[in-house]
Short mmCIF file of N, CA and C in Angstrom, two decimals:
data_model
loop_
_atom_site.label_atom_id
_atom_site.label_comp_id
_atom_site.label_asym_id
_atom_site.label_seq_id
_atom_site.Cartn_x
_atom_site.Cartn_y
_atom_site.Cartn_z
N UNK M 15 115.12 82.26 98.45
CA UNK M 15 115.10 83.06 97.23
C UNK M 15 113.67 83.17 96.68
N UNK M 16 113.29 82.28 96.53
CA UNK M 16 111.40 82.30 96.22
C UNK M 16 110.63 83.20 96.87
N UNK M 17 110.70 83.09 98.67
CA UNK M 17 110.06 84.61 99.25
C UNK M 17 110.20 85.40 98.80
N UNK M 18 111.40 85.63 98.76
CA UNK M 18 112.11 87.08 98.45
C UNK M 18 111.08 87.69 96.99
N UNK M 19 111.06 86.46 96.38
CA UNK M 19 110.54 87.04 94.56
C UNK M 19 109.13 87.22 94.93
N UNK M 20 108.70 86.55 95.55
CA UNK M 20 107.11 86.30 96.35
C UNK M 20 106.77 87.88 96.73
N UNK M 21 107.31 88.18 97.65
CA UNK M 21 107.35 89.29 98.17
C UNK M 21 107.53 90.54 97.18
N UNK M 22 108.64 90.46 96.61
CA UNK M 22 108.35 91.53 95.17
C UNK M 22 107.21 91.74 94.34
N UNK M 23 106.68 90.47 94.01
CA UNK M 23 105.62 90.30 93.13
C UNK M 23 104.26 90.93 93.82
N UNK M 24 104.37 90.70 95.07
CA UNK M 24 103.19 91.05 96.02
C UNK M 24 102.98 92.94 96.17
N UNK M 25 104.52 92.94 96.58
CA UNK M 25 104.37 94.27 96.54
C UNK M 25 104.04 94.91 95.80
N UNK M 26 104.55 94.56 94.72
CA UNK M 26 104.50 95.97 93.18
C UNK M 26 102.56 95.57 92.91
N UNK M 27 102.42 94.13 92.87
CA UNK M 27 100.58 94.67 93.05
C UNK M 27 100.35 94.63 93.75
N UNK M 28 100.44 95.34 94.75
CA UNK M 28 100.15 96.17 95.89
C UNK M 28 100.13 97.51 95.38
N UNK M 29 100.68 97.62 95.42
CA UNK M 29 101.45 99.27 94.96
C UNK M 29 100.46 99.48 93.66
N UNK M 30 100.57 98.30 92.84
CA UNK M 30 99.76 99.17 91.17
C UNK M 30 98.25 99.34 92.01
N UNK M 31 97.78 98.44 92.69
CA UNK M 31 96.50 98.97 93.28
C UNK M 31 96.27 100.10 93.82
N UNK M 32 97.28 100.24 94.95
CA UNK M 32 96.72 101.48 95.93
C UNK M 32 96.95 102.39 95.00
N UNK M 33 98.12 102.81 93.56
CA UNK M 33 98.33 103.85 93.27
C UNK M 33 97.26 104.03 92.21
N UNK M 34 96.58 103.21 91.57
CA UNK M 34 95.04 103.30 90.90
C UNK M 34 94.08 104.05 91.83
N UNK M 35 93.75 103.31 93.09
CA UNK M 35 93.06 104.25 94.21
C UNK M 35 93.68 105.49 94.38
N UNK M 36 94.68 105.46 94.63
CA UNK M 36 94.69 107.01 94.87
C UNK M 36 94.75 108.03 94.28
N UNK M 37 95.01 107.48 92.76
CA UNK M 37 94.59 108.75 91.41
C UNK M 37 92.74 108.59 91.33
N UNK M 38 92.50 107.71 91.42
CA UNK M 38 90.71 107.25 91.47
C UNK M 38 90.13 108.46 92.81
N UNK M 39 90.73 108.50 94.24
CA UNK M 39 90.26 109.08 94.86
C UNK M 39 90.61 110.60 94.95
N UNK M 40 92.05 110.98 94.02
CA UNK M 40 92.19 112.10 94.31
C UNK M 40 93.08 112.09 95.28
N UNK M 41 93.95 111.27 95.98
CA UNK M 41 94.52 111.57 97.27
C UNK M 41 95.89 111.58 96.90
N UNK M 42 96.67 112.12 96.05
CA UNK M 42 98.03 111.68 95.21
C UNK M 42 99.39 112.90 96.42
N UNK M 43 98.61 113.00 98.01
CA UNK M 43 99.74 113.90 98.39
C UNK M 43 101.02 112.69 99.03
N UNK M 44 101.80 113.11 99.13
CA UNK M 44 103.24 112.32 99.78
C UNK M 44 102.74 111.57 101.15
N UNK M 45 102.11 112.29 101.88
CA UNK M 45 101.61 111.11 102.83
C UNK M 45 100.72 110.10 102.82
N UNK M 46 99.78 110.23 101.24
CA UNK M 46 98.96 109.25 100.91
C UNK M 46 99.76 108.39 100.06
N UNK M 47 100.87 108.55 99.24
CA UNK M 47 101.89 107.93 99.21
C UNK M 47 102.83 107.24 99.93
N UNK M 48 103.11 107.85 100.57
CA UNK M 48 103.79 106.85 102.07
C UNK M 48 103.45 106.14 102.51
N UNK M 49 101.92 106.04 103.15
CA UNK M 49 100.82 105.11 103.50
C UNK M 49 100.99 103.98 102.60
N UNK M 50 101.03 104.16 101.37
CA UNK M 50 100.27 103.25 100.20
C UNK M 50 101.75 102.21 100.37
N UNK M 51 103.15 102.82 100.78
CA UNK M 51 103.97 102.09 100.21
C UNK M 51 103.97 100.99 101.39
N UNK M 52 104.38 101.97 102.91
CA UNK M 52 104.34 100.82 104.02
C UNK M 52 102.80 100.27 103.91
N UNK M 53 101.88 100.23 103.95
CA UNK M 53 101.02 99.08 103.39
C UNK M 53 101.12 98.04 102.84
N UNK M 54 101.51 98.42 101.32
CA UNK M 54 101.90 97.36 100.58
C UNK M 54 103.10 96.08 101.23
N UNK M 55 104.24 97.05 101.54
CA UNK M 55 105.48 96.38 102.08
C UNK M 55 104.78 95.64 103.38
N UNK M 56 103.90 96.03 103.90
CA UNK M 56 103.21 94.98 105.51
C UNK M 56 102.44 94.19 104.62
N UNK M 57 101.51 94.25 103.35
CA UNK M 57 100.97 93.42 102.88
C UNK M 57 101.74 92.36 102.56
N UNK M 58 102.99 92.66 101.70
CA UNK M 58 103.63 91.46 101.48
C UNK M 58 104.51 90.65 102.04
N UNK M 59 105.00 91.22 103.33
CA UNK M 59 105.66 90.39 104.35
C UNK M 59 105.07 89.55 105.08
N UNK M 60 103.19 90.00 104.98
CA UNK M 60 102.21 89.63 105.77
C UNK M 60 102.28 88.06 105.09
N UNK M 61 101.90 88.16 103.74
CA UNK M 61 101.48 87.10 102.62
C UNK M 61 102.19 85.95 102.15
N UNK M 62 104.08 86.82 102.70
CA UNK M 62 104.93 85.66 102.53
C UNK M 62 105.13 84.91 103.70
N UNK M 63 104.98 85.31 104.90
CA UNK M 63 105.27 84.30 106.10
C UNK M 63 105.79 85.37 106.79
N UNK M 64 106.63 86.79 106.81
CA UNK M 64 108.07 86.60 107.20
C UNK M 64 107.43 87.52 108.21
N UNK M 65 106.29 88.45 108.54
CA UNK M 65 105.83 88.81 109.72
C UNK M 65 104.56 88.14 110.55
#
């Protein structure tokens, strides 16, 4: 249960980052969105153990 929250927490700042960058860079289309999300979601599976 702790990963699991681990992993939430990771993601969403994940996510508040890249989506700062990508209003910062201008890049706000659906595939720079998409990117940003599987990123995040590999960041935080990365961070909790589980990949």
């Amino acid at each position: 249960m702790v990963s699991f929250i681990f992993i939430v927490i990771i993601f969403f700042i994940c996510m508040s980052i890249s989506s700062v960058m990508n209003v910062l860079l201008k890049t706000t289309g659906k595939r720079d969105w998409f990117l940003s999300f599987v990123l995040s979601l590999a960041i935080a599976l990365f961070a909790s153990g589980v990949l």
